[in-house]
Coordinates of C-alpha atoms and ligand atoms in Angstrom, one line a residue:
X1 CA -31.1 -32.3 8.2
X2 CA -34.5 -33.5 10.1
X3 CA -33.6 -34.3 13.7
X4 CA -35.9 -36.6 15.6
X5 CA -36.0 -37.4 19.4
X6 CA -37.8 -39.9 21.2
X7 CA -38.2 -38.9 24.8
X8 CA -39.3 -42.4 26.2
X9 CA -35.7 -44.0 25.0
X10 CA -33.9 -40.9 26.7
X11 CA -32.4 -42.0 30.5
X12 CA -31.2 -38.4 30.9
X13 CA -27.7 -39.0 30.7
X14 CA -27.4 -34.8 29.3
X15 CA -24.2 -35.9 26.8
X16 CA -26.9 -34.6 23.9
X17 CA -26.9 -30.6 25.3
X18 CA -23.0 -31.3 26.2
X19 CA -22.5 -31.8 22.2
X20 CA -25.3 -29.5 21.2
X21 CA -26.5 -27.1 23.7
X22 CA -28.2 -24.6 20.9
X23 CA -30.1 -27.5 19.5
X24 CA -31.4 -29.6 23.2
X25 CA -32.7 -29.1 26.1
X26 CA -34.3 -30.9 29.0
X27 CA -37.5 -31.3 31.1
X28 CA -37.2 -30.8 34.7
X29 CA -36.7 -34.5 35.0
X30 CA -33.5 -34.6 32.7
X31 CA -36.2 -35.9 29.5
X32 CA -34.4 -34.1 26.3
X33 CA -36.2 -31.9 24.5
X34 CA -35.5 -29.1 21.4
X35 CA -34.3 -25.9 23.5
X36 CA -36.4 -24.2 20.7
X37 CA -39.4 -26.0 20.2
X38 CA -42.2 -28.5 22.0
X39 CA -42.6 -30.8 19.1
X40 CA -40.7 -33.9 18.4
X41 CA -38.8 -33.5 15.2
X42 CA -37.1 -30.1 13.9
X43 CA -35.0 -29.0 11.6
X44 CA -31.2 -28.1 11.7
X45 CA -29.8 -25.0 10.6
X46 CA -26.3 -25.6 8.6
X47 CA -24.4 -24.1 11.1
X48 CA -25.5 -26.6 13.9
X49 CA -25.6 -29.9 12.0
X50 CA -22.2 -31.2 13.3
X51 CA -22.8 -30.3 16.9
X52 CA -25.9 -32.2 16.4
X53 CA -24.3 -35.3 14.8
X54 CA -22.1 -35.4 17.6
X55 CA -25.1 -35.5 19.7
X56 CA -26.4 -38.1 17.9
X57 CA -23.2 -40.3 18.1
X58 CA -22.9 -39.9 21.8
X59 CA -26.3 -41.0 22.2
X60 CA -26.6 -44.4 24.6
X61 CA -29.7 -45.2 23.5
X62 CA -30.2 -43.8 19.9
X63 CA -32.7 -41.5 21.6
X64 CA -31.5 -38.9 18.6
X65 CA -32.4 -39.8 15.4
X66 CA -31.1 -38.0 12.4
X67 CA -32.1 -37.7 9.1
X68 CA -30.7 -36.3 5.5
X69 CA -33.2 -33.9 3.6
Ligands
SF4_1 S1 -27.8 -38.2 24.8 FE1 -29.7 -39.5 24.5 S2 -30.1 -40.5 26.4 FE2 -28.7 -38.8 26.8 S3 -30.0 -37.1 27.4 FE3 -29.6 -36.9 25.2 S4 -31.4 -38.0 24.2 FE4 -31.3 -38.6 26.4

């Protein structure tokens, strides 16, 4: 699973860490980022693909997108 995120959609509303906190993160203005990474697309380990779907769902403003590999 590719996950995506596009930080000028985000309005820091922190449900994505909530439902994944091993996968997001934010900047000290509440702008998600990957806990793990700087870039803008990574991919999920098995073990953290529902957490991040969840994420994804919660999402307000489809700031999270998710793809199948
Ligand atoms: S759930 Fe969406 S809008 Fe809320 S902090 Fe995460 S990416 Fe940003």
């Amino acid at each position: 699973m590719l996950c995506q995120i596009i930080p000028e959609k985000c309005i820091a509303c922190g449900l994505c860490q909530v439902k994944a906190p091993n996968i997001f993160d934010y900047t000290d203005d509440g702008i998600v980022i990957f806990k793990d990474s700087d870039q803008l697309e990574q991919t999920i380990p098995e073990k953290e693909q529902e957490h991040c779907l969840a994420a994804y769902q919660k999402c307000p403003t489809r700031a999270i997108i998710l793809q199948k590999k």
